[in-house]
CSV table of C-alpha atoms in Angstrom, one decimal:
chain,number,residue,atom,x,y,z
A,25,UNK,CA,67.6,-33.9,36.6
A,26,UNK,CA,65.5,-30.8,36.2
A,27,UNK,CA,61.4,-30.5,36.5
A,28,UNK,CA,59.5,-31.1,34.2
A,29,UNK,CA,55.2,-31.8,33.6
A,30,UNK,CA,53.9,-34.7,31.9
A,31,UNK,CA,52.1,-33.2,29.7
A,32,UNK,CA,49.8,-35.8,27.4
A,33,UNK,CA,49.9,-39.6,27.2
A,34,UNK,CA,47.4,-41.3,24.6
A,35,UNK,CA,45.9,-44.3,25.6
A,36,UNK,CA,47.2,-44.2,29.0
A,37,UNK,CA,49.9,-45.9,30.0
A,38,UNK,CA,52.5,-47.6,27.0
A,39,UNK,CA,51.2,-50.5,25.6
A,40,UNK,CA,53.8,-53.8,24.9
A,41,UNK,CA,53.0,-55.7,22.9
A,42,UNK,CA,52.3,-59.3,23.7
A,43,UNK,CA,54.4,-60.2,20.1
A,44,UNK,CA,57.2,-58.9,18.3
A,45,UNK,CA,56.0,-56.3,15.6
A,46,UNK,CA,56.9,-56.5,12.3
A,47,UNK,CA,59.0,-53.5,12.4
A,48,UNK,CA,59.8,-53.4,8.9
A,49,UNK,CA,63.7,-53.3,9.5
A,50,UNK,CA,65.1,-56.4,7.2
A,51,UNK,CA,68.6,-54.9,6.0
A,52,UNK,CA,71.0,-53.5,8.8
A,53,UNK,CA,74.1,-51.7,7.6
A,54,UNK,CA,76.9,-52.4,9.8
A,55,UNK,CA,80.2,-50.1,9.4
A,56,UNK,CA,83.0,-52.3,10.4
A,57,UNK,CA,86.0,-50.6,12.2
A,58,UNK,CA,88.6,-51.5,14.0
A,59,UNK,CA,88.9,-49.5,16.3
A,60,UNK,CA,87.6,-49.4,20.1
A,61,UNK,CA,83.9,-49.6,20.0
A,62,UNK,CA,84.5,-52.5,17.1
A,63,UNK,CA,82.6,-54.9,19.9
A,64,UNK,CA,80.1,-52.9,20.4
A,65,UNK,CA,78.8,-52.1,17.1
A,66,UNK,CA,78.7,-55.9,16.3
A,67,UNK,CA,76.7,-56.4,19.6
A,68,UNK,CA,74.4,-53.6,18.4
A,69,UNK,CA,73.6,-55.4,14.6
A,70,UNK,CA,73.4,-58.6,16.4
A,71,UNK,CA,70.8,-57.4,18.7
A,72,UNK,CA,69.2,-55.2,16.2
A,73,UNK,CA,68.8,-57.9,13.2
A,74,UNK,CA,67.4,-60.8,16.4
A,75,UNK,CA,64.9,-58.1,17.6
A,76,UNK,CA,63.8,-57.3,14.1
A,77,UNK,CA,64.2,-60.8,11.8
A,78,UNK,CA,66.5,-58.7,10.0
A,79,UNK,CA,70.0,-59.3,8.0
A,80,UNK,CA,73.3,-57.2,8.6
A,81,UNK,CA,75.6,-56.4,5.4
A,82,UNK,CA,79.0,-55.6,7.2
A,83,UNK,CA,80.8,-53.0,5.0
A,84,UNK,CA,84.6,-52.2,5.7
A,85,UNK,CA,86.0,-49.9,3.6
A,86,UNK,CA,89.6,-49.1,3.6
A,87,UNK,CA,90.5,-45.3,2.4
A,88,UNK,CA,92.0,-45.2,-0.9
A,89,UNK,CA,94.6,-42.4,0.5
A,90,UNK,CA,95.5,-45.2,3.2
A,91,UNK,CA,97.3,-46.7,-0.3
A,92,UNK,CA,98.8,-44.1,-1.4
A,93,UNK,CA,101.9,-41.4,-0.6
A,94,UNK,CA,103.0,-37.9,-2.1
A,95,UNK,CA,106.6,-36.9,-3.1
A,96,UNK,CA,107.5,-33.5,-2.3
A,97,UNK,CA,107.2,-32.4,-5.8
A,98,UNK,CA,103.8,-34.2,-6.2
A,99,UNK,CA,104.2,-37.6,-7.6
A,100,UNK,CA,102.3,-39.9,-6.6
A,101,UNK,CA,103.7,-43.6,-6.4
A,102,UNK,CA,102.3,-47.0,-4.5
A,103,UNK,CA,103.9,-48.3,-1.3
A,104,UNK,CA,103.7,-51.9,-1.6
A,105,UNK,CA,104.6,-52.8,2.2
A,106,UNK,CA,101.4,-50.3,3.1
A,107,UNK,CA,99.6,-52.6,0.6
A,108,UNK,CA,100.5,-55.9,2.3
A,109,UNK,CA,100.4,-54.5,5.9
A,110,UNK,CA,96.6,-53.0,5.0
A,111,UNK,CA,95.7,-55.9,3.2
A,112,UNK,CA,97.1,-58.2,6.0
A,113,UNK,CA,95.1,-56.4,8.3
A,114,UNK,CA,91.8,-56.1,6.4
A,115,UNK,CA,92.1,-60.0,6.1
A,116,UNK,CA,93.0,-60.1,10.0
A,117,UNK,CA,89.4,-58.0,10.9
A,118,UNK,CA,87.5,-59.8,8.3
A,119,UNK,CA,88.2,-63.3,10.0
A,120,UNK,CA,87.5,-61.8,12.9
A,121,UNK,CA,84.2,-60.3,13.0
A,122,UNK,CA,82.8,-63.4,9.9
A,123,UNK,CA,83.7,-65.7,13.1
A,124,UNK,CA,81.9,-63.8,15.4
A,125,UNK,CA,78.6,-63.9,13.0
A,126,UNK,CA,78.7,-67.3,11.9
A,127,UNK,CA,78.6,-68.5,15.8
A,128,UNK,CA,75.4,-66.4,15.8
A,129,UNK,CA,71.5,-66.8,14.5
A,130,UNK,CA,71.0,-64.1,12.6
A,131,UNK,CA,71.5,-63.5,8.7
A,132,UNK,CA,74.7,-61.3,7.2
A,133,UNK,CA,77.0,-60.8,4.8
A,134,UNK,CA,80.7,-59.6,4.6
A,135,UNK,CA,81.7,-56.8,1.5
A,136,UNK,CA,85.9,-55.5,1.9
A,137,UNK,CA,85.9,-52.6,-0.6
A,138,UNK,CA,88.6,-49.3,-1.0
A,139,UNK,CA,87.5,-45.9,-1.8
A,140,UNK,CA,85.6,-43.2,-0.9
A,141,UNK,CA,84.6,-44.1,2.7
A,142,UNK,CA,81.9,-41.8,2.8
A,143,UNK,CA,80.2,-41.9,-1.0
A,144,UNK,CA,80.7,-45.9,-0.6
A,145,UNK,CA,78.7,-46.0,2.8
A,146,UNK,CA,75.8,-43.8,1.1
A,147,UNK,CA,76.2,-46.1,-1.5
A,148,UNK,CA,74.8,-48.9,0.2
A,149,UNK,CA,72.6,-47.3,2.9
A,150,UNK,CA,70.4,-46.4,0.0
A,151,UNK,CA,68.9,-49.7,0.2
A,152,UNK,CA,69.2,-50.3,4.1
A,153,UNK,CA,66.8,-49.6,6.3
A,154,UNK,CA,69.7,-48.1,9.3
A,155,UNK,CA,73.3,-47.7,9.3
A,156,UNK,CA,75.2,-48.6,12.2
A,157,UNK,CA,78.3,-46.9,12.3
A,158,UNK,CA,80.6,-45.2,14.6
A,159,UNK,CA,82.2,-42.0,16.0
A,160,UNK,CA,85.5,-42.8,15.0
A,161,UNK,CA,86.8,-43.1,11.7
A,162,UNK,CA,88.3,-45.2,9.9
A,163,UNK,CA,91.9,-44.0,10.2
A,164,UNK,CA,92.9,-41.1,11.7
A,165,UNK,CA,95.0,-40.0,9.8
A,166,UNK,CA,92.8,-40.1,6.1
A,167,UNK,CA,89.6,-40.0,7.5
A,168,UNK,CA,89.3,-36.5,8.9
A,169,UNK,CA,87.0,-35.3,11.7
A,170,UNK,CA,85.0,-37.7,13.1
A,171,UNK,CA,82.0,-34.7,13.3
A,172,UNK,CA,83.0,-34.2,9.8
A,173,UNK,CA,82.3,-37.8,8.2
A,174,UNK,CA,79.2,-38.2,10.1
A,175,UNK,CA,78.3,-34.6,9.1
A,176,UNK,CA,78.7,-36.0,5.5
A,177,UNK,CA,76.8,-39.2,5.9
A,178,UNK,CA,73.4,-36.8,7.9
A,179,UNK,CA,73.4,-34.8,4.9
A,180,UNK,CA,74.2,-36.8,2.3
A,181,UNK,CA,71.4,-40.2,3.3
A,182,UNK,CA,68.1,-40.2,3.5
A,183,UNK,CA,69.0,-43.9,5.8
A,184,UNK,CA,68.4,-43.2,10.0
A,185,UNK,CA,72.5,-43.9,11.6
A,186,UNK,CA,72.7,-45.2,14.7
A,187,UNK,CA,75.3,-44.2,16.5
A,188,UNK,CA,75.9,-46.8,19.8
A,189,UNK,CA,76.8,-44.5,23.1
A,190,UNK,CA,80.1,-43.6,24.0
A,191,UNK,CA,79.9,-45.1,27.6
A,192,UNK,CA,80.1,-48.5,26.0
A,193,UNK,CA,76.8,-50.2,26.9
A,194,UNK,CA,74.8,-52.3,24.8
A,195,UNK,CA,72.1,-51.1,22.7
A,196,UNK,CA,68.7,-52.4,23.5
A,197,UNK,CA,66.2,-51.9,20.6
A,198,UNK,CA,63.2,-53.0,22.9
A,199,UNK,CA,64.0,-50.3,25.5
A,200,UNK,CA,62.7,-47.1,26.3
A,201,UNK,CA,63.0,-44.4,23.1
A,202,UNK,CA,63.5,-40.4,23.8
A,203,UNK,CA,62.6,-38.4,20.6
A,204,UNK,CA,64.4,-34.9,21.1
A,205,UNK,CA,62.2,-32.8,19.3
A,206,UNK,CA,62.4,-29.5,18.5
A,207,UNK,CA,59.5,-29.1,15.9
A,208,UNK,CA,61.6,-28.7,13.0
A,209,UNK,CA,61.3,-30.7,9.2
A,210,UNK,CA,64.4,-32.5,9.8
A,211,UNK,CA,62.9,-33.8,13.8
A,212,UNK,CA,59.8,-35.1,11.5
A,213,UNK,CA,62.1,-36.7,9.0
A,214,UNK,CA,64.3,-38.7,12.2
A,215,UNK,CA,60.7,-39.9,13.5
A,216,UNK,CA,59.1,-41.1,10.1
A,217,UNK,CA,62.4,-43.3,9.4
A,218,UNK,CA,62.5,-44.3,12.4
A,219,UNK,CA,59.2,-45.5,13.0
A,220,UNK,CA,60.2,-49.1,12.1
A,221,UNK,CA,62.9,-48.7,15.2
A,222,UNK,CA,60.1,-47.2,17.4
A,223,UNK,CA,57.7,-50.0,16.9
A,224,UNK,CA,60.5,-52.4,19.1
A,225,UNK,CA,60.7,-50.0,21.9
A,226,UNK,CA,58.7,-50.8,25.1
A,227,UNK,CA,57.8,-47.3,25.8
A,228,UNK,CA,58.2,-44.1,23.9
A,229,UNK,CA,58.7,-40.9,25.5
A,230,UNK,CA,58.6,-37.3,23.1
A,231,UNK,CA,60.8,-34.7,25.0
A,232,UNK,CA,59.7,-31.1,23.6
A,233,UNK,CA,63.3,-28.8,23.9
A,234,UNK,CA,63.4,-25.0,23.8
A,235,UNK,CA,64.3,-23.4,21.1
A,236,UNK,CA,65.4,-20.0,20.9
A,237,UNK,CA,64.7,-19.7,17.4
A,238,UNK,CA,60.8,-20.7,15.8
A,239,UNK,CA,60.4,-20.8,12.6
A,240,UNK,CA,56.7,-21.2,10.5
A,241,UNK,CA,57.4,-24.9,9.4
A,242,UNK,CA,57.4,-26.0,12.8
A,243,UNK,CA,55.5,-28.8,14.2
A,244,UNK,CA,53.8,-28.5,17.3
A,245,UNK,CA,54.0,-31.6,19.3
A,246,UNK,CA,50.7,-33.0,19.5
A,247,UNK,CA,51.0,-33.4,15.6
A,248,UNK,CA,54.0,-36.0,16.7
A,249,UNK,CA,51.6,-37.5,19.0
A,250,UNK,CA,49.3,-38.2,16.5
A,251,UNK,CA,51.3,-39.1,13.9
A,252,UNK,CA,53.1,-41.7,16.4
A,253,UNK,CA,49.9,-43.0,17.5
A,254,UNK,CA,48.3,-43.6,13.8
A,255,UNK,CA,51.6,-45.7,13.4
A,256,UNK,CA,50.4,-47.9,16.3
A,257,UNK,CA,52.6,-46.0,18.9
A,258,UNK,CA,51.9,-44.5,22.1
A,259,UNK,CA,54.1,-42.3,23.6
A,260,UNK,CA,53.7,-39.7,26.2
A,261,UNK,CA,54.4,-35.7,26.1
A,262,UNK,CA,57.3,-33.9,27.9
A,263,UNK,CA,57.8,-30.1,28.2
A,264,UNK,CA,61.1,-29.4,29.9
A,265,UNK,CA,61.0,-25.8,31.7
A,266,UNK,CA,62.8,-23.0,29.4
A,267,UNK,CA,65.8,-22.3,31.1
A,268,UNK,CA,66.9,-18.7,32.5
A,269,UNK,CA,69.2,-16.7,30.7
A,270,UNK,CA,71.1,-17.5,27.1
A,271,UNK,CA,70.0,-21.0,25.5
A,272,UNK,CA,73.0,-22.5,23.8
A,273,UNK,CA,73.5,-25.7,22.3
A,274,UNK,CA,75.6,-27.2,25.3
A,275,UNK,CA,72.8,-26.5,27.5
A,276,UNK,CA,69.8,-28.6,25.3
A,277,UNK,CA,72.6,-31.3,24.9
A,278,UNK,CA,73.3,-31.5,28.3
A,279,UNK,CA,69.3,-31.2,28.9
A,280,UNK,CA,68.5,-34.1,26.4
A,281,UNK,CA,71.6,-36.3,27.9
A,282,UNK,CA,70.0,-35.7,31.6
A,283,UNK,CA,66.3,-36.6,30.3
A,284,UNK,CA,67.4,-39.7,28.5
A,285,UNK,CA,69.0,-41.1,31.9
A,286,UNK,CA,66.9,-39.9,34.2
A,287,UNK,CA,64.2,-41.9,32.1
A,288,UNK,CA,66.2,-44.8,31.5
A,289,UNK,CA,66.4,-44.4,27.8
A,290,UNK,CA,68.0,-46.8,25.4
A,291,UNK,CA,68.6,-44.6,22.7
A,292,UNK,CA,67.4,-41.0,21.5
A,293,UNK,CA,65.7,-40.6,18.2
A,294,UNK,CA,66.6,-36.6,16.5
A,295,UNK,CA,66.8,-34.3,14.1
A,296,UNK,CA,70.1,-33.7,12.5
A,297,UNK,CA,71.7,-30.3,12.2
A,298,UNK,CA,67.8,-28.7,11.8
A,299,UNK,CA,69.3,-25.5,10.7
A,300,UNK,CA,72.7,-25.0,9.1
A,301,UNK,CA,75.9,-27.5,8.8
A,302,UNK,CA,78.0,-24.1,9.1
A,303,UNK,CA,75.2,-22.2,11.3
A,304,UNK,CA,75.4,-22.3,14.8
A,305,UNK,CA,71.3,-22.0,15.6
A,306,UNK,CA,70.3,-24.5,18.2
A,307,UNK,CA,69.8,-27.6,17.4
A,308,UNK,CA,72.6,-27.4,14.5
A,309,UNK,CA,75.0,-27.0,17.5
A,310,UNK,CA,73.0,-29.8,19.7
A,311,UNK,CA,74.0,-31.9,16.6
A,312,UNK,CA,77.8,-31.1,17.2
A,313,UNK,CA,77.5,-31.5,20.4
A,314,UNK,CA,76.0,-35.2,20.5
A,315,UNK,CA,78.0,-36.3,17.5
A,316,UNK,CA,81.3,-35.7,19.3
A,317,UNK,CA,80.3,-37.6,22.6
A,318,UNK,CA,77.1,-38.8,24.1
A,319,UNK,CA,76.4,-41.8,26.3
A,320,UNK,CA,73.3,-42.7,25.0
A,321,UNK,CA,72.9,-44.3,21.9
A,322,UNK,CA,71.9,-41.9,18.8
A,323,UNK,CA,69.4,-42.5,16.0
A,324,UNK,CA,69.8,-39.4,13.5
A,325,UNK,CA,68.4,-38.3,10.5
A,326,UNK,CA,68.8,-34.9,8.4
């Protein structure tokens, strides 16, 4: 891990608190999936609605292209063994994963819908206060990119995703929390909902990233600092050293992965593609970067 200077920490050292605060989280929403990480996601909700007294709505939706076949000459007719094998296995992963919840202590529901994945997940995050969801998709095959779909639900919802790390390991709400910032509107918008989150981590750390590009709107840091601690957070200031040379987005990636580890991190709270969706300035590639594989849990916001 490289050097860096501890720059500012208010009120000394992080404060725990001696109760569980009310973070204000009370509806999780939980993409189901069948896919590998399907365990982990569920351990995430689980832990996530205990930590916070709040209820999980588990959402699977099946792509309505998953129904659905083309003739060469475009007609477009119904395959009814795809409709019993999908249904069959919709009913399969919805036994499944209601068994899993009802051995547990928290509050939940169960929806099975078709359509749109991604207009039917912004659908219902509108009134959730994080969506869990996942890098893979759906189906491979009618879901598109993975960076895609999660490109669509960034800049699409106004609702935090949380994105559980790729190495496998459970996400801990009540462990440490890396902000990346970068001083940009959409780093501010990442904090302010995810405050809720922040409020359940034992210690709060704000890493300041170069940029190679500054714009006017930016936020210095120490406006984080005090916006964090007016919110009843403390969190100590890093500046990592400006690396030599050309600044690209696999270097601040690699640079936010190394921080969060080095500190123990339980998951990294950002700003989603701050620039572009189609530009490659810095943190709009950081954003690609992270979304295709990271270790440590992600909580992002455009």
């Amino acid at each position: 891990m490289s050097q860096r200077q501890l720059v500012m920490e208010h009120e000394g050292q992080p404060v725990k608190a001696q109760t569980p605060p009310d973070s204000g989280i009370k509806t999780i929403l939980l993409h189901v999936l069948d896919d590998e990480f399907h365990d982990q996601r569920i351990e995430t909700a689980l832990t996530l609605a205990r930590a916070a007294s709040a209820h999980v709505s588990c959402l699977h939706v099946t792509p309505i292209e998953a129904y659905v076949a083309y003739e060469n000459f475009g007609g477009v007719f119904v395959m009814q063994d795809v409709m019993r094998k999908l249904d069959e296995r919709n009913a399969d992963l919805e036994l499944r994963v209601t068994k899993r919840f009802k051995r547990e202590d928290v509050s939940w529901d169960y929806e099975n819908v078709t359509g749109n994945v991604a207009s039917i997940l912004l659908s219902r995050a509108s009134l959730s206060d994080i969506l869990i969801s996942s890098r893979q998709p759906v189906r491979r095959d009618f879901a598109g990119p993975t960076v895609g779909f999660l490109g669509d639900l960034l800049h699409r919802s106004r609702t935090p995703l949380l994105i559980p790390g790729s190495d496998g390991n459970a996400f801990d709400p009540t462990g440490l929390a890396l902000i990346a910032w970068s001083g940009s509107v959409e780093g501010a918008n990442a904090v302010r909902a995810s405050v809720g989150l922040l409020k359940l981590a034992s210690n709060v750390r704000v890493l300041q990233v170069p940029e190679t590009k500054q714009g006017p709107k930016d936020f210095p840091a120490t406006k984080l600092l005090e916006y964090l601690s007016r919110q009843g957070i403390h969190a100590e200031l890093m500046v990592e050293p400006s690396p030599t040379g050309d600044v690209g987005h696999d270097v601040i990636a690699g640079m936010i992965v190394a921080e969060a580890k080095g500190a123990g991190a339980a998951y990294v709270v950002m700003g989603g593609y701050s620039h572009t969706r189609v530009g490659e300035y810095v943190f709009g590639g950081v954003t690609r970067t992270l979304l295709k594989d990271c270790p440590i849990s992600l909580v992002i916001a455009h």
